[in-house]
C-alpha positions as a Markdown table, in Angstrom:
| # | Residue | x | y | z |
|---|---|---|---|---|
| 1 | Met | -47.4 | -78.2 | -79.4 |
| 2 | Leu | -50.5 | -76.2 | -80.5 |
| 3 | Gly | -53.8 | -76.8 | -78.8 |
| 4 | Phe | -56.3 | -75.6 | -81.4 |
| 5 | Ser | -58.4 | -78.0 | -83.3 |
| 6 | Lys | -57.0 | -78.2 | -86.9 |
| 7 | Ser | -56.2 | -81.0 | -89.2 |
| 8 | Asp | -52.9 | -82.7 | -88.8 |
| 9 | Lys | -52.0 | -81.6 | -92.4 |
| 10 | Ala | -52.7 | -77.9 | -91.6 |
| 11 | Arg | -50.8 | -78.0 | -88.4 |
| 12 | Ala | -47.8 | -79.7 | -90.1 |
| 13 | Glu | -47.9 | -77.0 | -92.8 |
| 14 | Phe | -48.1 | -74.2 | -90.3 |
| 15 | Glu | -45.2 | -75.6 | -88.2 |
| 16 | Ala | -43.1 | -76.0 | -91.3 |
| 17 | Leu | -43.7 | -72.5 | -92.4 |
| 18 | Val | -43.2 | -70.8 | -89.0 |
| 19 | Ala | -40.1 | -72.8 | -87.8 |
| 20 | Pro | -37.5 | -70.9 | -89.9 |
| 21 | Trp | -38.7 | -67.5 | -88.6 |
| 22 | Leu | -38.8 | -68.1 | -84.9 |
| 23 | Asp | -35.4 | -66.6 | -84.3 |
| 24 | Ala | -36.2 | -63.6 | -86.4 |
| 25 | Leu | -39.5 | -63.2 | -84.5 |
| 26 | Tyr | -37.7 | -63.4 | -81.2 |
| 27 | Ala | -35.0 | -61.0 | -82.3 |
| 28 | Gly | -37.7 | -58.4 | -83.2 |
| 29 | Ala | -39.6 | -59.1 | -80.1 |
| 30 | Leu | -36.5 | -58.6 | -77.9 |
| 31 | Arg | -35.8 | -55.3 | -79.6 |
| 32 | Leu | -39.4 | -54.2 | -79.0 |
| 33 | Thr | -39.9 | -55.3 | -75.4 |
| 34 | Arg | -36.2 | -55.0 | -74.4 |
| 35 | Asn | -36.8 | -57.9 | -72.0 |
| 36 | Glu | -36.2 | -61.6 | -72.4 |
| 37 | Arg | -39.4 | -62.9 | -70.7 |
| 38 | Asp | -41.6 | -60.3 | -72.4 |
| 39 | Ala | -40.1 | -61.2 | -75.8 |
| 40 | Glu | -40.7 | -64.9 | -75.2 |
| 41 | Asp | -44.3 | -64.2 | -74.3 |
| 42 | Leu | -44.8 | -61.9 | -77.3 |
| 43 | Val | -43.5 | -64.6 | -79.6 |
| 44 | Gln | -45.6 | -67.3 | -78.1 |
| 45 | Asp | -48.7 | -65.1 | -78.4 |
| 46 | Thr | -47.8 | -64.2 | -82.0 |
| 47 | Val | -47.4 | -67.9 | -83.0 |
| 48 | Met | -50.7 | -68.9 | -81.3 |
| 49 | Arg | -52.5 | -66.0 | -83.0 |
| 50 | Ala | -51.0 | -66.9 | -86.4 |
| 51 | Tyr | -52.0 | -70.5 | -86.0 |
| 52 | Arg | -55.6 | -69.5 | -84.9 |
| 53 | Phe | -55.9 | -67.4 | -88.1 |
| 54 | Phe | -53.8 | -69.6 | -90.4 |
| 55 | Asp | -56.8 | -70.2 | -92.6 |
| 56 | Lys | -56.8 | -66.4 | -93.4 |
| 57 | Phe | -53.2 | -66.5 | -94.7 |
| 58 | Glu | -53.1 | -66.2 | -98.5 |
| 59 | Arg | -50.9 | -69.0 | -99.8 |
| 60 | Gly | -48.1 | -67.7 | -102.0 |
| 61 | Thr | -47.8 | -64.4 | -100.2 |
| 62 | Asn | -45.0 | -63.3 | -97.8 |
| 63 | Phe | -45.4 | -65.5 | -94.7 |
| 64 | Arg | -42.6 | -63.8 | -92.8 |
| 65 | Ala | -44.3 | -60.3 | -93.4 |
| 66 | Trp | -47.6 | -61.8 | -92.2 |
| 67 | Leu | -46.0 | -63.1 | -89.1 |
| 68 | Phe | -44.4 | -59.7 | -88.3 |
| 69 | Lys | -47.7 | -58.0 | -88.9 |
| 70 | Ile | -49.2 | -60.2 | -86.2 |
| 71 | Leu | -46.1 | -59.6 | -83.9 |
| 72 | Thr | -46.3 | -55.8 | -84.2 |
| 73 | Asn | -50.1 | -55.7 | -83.8 |
| 74 | Thr | -49.9 | -57.9 | -80.8 |
| 75 | Phe | -47.2 | -55.7 | -79.3 |
| 76 | Ile | -49.0 | -52.5 | -80.1 |
| 77 | Asn | -52.4 | -53.7 | -78.9 |
| 78 | Gly | -51.2 | -55.4 | -75.7 |
| 79 | Tyr | -47.6 | -55.3 | -74.7 |
| 80 | Arg | -47.1 | -51.6 | -75.5 |
| 81 | Arg | -49.8 | -50.7 | -72.9 |
| 82 | Gln | -49.1 | -53.3 | -70.3 |
| 83 | Val | -45.3 | -53.9 | -70.4 |
| 84 | Lys | -43.0 | -51.4 | -68.7 |
| 85 | Glu | -40.2 | -51.0 | -71.2 |
| 86 | Arg | -37.0 | -51.9 | -69.3 |
| 87 | Ser | -33.6 | -53.0 | -70.1 |
| 88 | Leu | -32.4 | -56.6 | -70.0 |
| 89 | Gly | -30.6 | -55.9 | -66.7 |
| 90 | Asp | -27.0 | -56.3 | -66.0 |
| 91 | Glu | -24.4 | -57.3 | -68.6 |
| 92 | Ser | -24.3 | -61.0 | -67.5 |
| 93 | Glu | -28.0 | -61.4 | -68.1 |
| 94 | Arg | -27.8 | -59.8 | -71.6 |
| 95 | Gln | -24.9 | -62.1 | -72.5 |
| 96 | Ser | -26.8 | -65.1 | -71.2 |
| 97 | Val | -29.9 | -64.2 | -73.3 |
| 98 | Glu | -27.8 | -63.6 | -76.5 |
| 99 | Ala | -25.8 | -66.8 | -76.0 |
| 100 | Gln | -29.1 | -68.7 | -75.8 |
| 101 | Phe | -30.6 | -67.0 | -78.8 |
| 102 | Phe | -27.6 | -66.8 | -81.1 |
| 103 | Ser | -26.3 | -70.3 | -80.5 |
| 104 | Ala | -24.8 | -72.1 | -83.5 |
| 105 | Asp | -27.3 | -74.9 | -83.2 |
| 106 | Thr | -30.3 | -72.5 | -83.3 |
| 107 | Thr | -29.0 | -70.3 | -86.2 |
| 108 | Ala | -28.0 | -73.3 | -88.3 |
| 109 | Gln | -31.7 | -74.2 | -88.5 |
| 110 | Thr | -32.9 | -70.8 | -89.8 |
| 111 | Gln | -33.2 | -69.7 | -93.4 |
| 112 | Asn | -32.6 | -66.0 | -92.5 |
| 113 | Pro | -30.1 | -65.7 | -89.6 |
| 114 | Glu | -29.5 | -61.9 | -90.3 |
| 115 | Glu | -29.9 | -61.0 | -86.6 |
| 116 | Tyr | -27.1 | -63.4 | -85.7 |
| 117 | Leu | -24.8 | -61.8 | -88.4 |
| 118 | Leu | -25.9 | -58.3 | -87.3 |
| 119 | His | -24.9 | -59.1 | -83.7 |
| 120 | Arg | -21.5 | -60.2 | -84.9 |
| 121 | Val | -20.7 | -56.8 | -86.4 |
| 122 | Met | -22.8 | -54.5 | -84.2 |
| 123 | Ser | -21.5 | -53.4 | -80.9 |
| 124 | Glu | -23.5 | -53.4 | -77.7 |
| 125 | Asp | -23.7 | -49.6 | -78.1 |
| 126 | Val | -25.5 | -49.9 | -81.4 |
| 127 | Leu | -28.0 | -52.4 | -80.0 |
| 128 | Ala | -28.6 | -50.3 | -77.0 |
| 129 | Ala | -29.0 | -47.2 | -79.2 |
| 130 | Ile | -31.8 | -49.0 | -81.2 |
| 131 | Asp | -33.4 | -49.9 | -77.9 |
| 132 | Ala | -33.4 | -46.3 | -76.9 |
| 133 | Leu | -35.4 | -45.1 | -79.9 |
| 134 | Pro | -39.1 | -44.1 | -79.4 |
| 135 | Ile | -41.3 | -47.0 | -80.2 |
| 136 | Asp | -42.7 | -45.7 | -83.5 |
| 137 | Phe | -39.2 | -45.1 | -84.9 |
| 138 | Arg | -37.8 | -48.3 | -83.3 |
| 139 | Leu | -40.5 | -50.3 | -85.1 |
| 140 | Val | -39.5 | -49.1 | -88.6 |
| 141 | Val | -35.8 | -49.3 | -87.9 |
| 142 | Ile | -36.2 | -52.9 | -86.7 |
| 143 | Leu | -38.3 | -53.9 | -89.7 |
| 144 | Ala | -36.1 | -52.0 | -92.2 |
| 145 | Asp | -32.5 | -52.4 | -90.9 |
| 146 | Leu | -32.7 | -55.6 | -88.9 |
| 147 | Gln | -35.3 | -57.6 | -90.8 |
| 148 | Glu | -34.8 | -56.0 | -94.2 |
| 149 | Phe | -38.4 | -55.5 | -95.2 |
| 150 | Ser | -39.2 | -53.2 | -98.0 |
| 151 | Tyr | -41.0 | -49.9 | -97.5 |
| 152 | Lys | -44.1 | -51.4 | -98.9 |
| 153 | Glu | -43.9 | -54.5 | -96.7 |
| 154 | Ile | -43.4 | -52.3 | -93.7 |
| 155 | Ala | -46.4 | -50.1 | -94.7 |
| 156 | Asp | -48.5 | -53.3 | -94.9 |
| 157 | Ile | -47.2 | -54.6 | -91.6 |
| 158 | Leu | -47.8 | -51.4 | -89.7 |
| 159 | Asp | -50.9 | -50.4 | -91.8 |
| 160 | Val | -49.6 | -47.0 | -92.5 |
| 161 | Pro | -48.8 | -45.1 | -95.8 |
| 162 | Val | -45.4 | -45.7 | -97.4 |
| 163 | Gly | -44.6 | -42.1 | -97.0 |
| 164 | Thr | -45.1 | -42.4 | -93.2 |
| 165 | Val | -42.7 | -45.4 | -93.2 |
| 166 | Met | -40.1 | -43.4 | -95.0 |
| 167 | Ser | -40.5 | -40.4 | -92.7 |
| 168 | Arg | -40.3 | -42.5 | -89.6 |
| 169 | Leu | -37.3 | -44.4 | -90.9 |
| 170 | Phe | -35.5 | -41.2 | -91.8 |
| 171 | Arg | -36.2 | -39.6 | -88.4 |
| 172 | Gly | -35.4 | -42.9 | -86.6 |
| 173 | Arg | -32.1 | -43.2 | -88.3 |
| 174 | Arg | -31.3 | -39.6 | -87.5 |
| 175 | Gln | -32.1 | -40.2 | -83.8 |
| 176 | Leu | -30.1 | -43.4 | -83.9 |
| 177 | Glu | -27.1 | -41.6 | -85.2 |
| 178 | Lys | -27.4 | -38.9 | -82.6 |
| 179 | Val | -27.6 | -41.5 | -79.8 |
| 180 | Leu | -24.5 | -43.2 | -81.2 |
| 181 | Arg | -22.6 | -39.9 | -81.4 |
| 182 | Asp | -23.6 | -39.2 | -77.8 |
| 183 | Arg | -22.5 | -42.6 | -76.7 |
| 184 | Glu | -19.3 | -42.3 | -78.7 |
| 185 | Arg | -18.4 | -39.1 | -76.9 |
| 186 | Gly | -19.2 | -40.7 | -73.6 |
| 187 | Ala | -17.0 | -43.7 | -74.4 |
| 188 | Leu | -13.8 | -41.7 | -75.1 |
| 189 | Gln | -14.4 | -41.6 | -78.9 |
| 190 | Gln | -14.3 | -45.4 | -79.3 |
| 191 | Pro | -15.3 | -46.3 | -82.9 |
| 192 | Leu | -18.8 | -47.6 | -83.5 |
| 193 | Val | -20.3 | -49.5 | -86.4 |
| 194 | Asp | -21.3 | -47.5 | -89.4 |
| 195 | Leu | -24.9 | -48.6 | -90.2 |
| 196 | Asn | -24.8 | -47.4 | -93.8 |
| 197 | Ala | -21.6 | -49.3 | -94.3 |
| 198 | Tyr | -23.1 | -52.4 | -92.7 |
| 199 | Arg | -26.2 | -52.2 | -95.1 |
| 200 | Glu | -23.9 | -51.9 | -98.1 |
| 201 | Arg | -21.9 | -54.9 | -97.0 |
| 202 | Lys | -25.0 | -57.0 | -96.7 |
| 203 | Lys | -26.1 | -56.0 | -100.2 |
| 204 | Leu | -22.7 | -57.0 | -101.6 |
| 205 | Gly | -22.8 | -60.2 | -99.6 |
């Protein structure tokens, strides 16, 4: 699977650690790139980079946070400049992508299938509203509200102060609420998911 020269033991350890988080990585990449093919490429590059620098990973620390740091750095340093951010296309293509990613067989193998659960309670309007956020705000919303990282973890992932994370998250959520209100008015006042209520339900669950 991986073409770098490492011991079989190290490779087996890496694959065991990374396997449970592939879905979460793809979910984050899809929200960042807003395109199936770009998301797949971003995840592939992330996994290859993580494997290349696996000897730098400090055992006992948060492996998922380490992976997302690599994912976001890879996106910022490459895909953000090179990829034209675009939608997934028509509705049938979006449904096909989500059906593949959120399949029961796939999610059953993950330790943290929060994106699958999120999709079940969030409407297309909410996901589209997240996609519409400016990238700096979208990053912290994805990491905080979809992946449930703490402020400190997000600060470490993005290499910014905690205060910056809090400011961007506050402004991102405000913009998200505005987009949702605008979409709600445009959809004849159809009810949308309350993000605060969703977060509370997850804490209680």
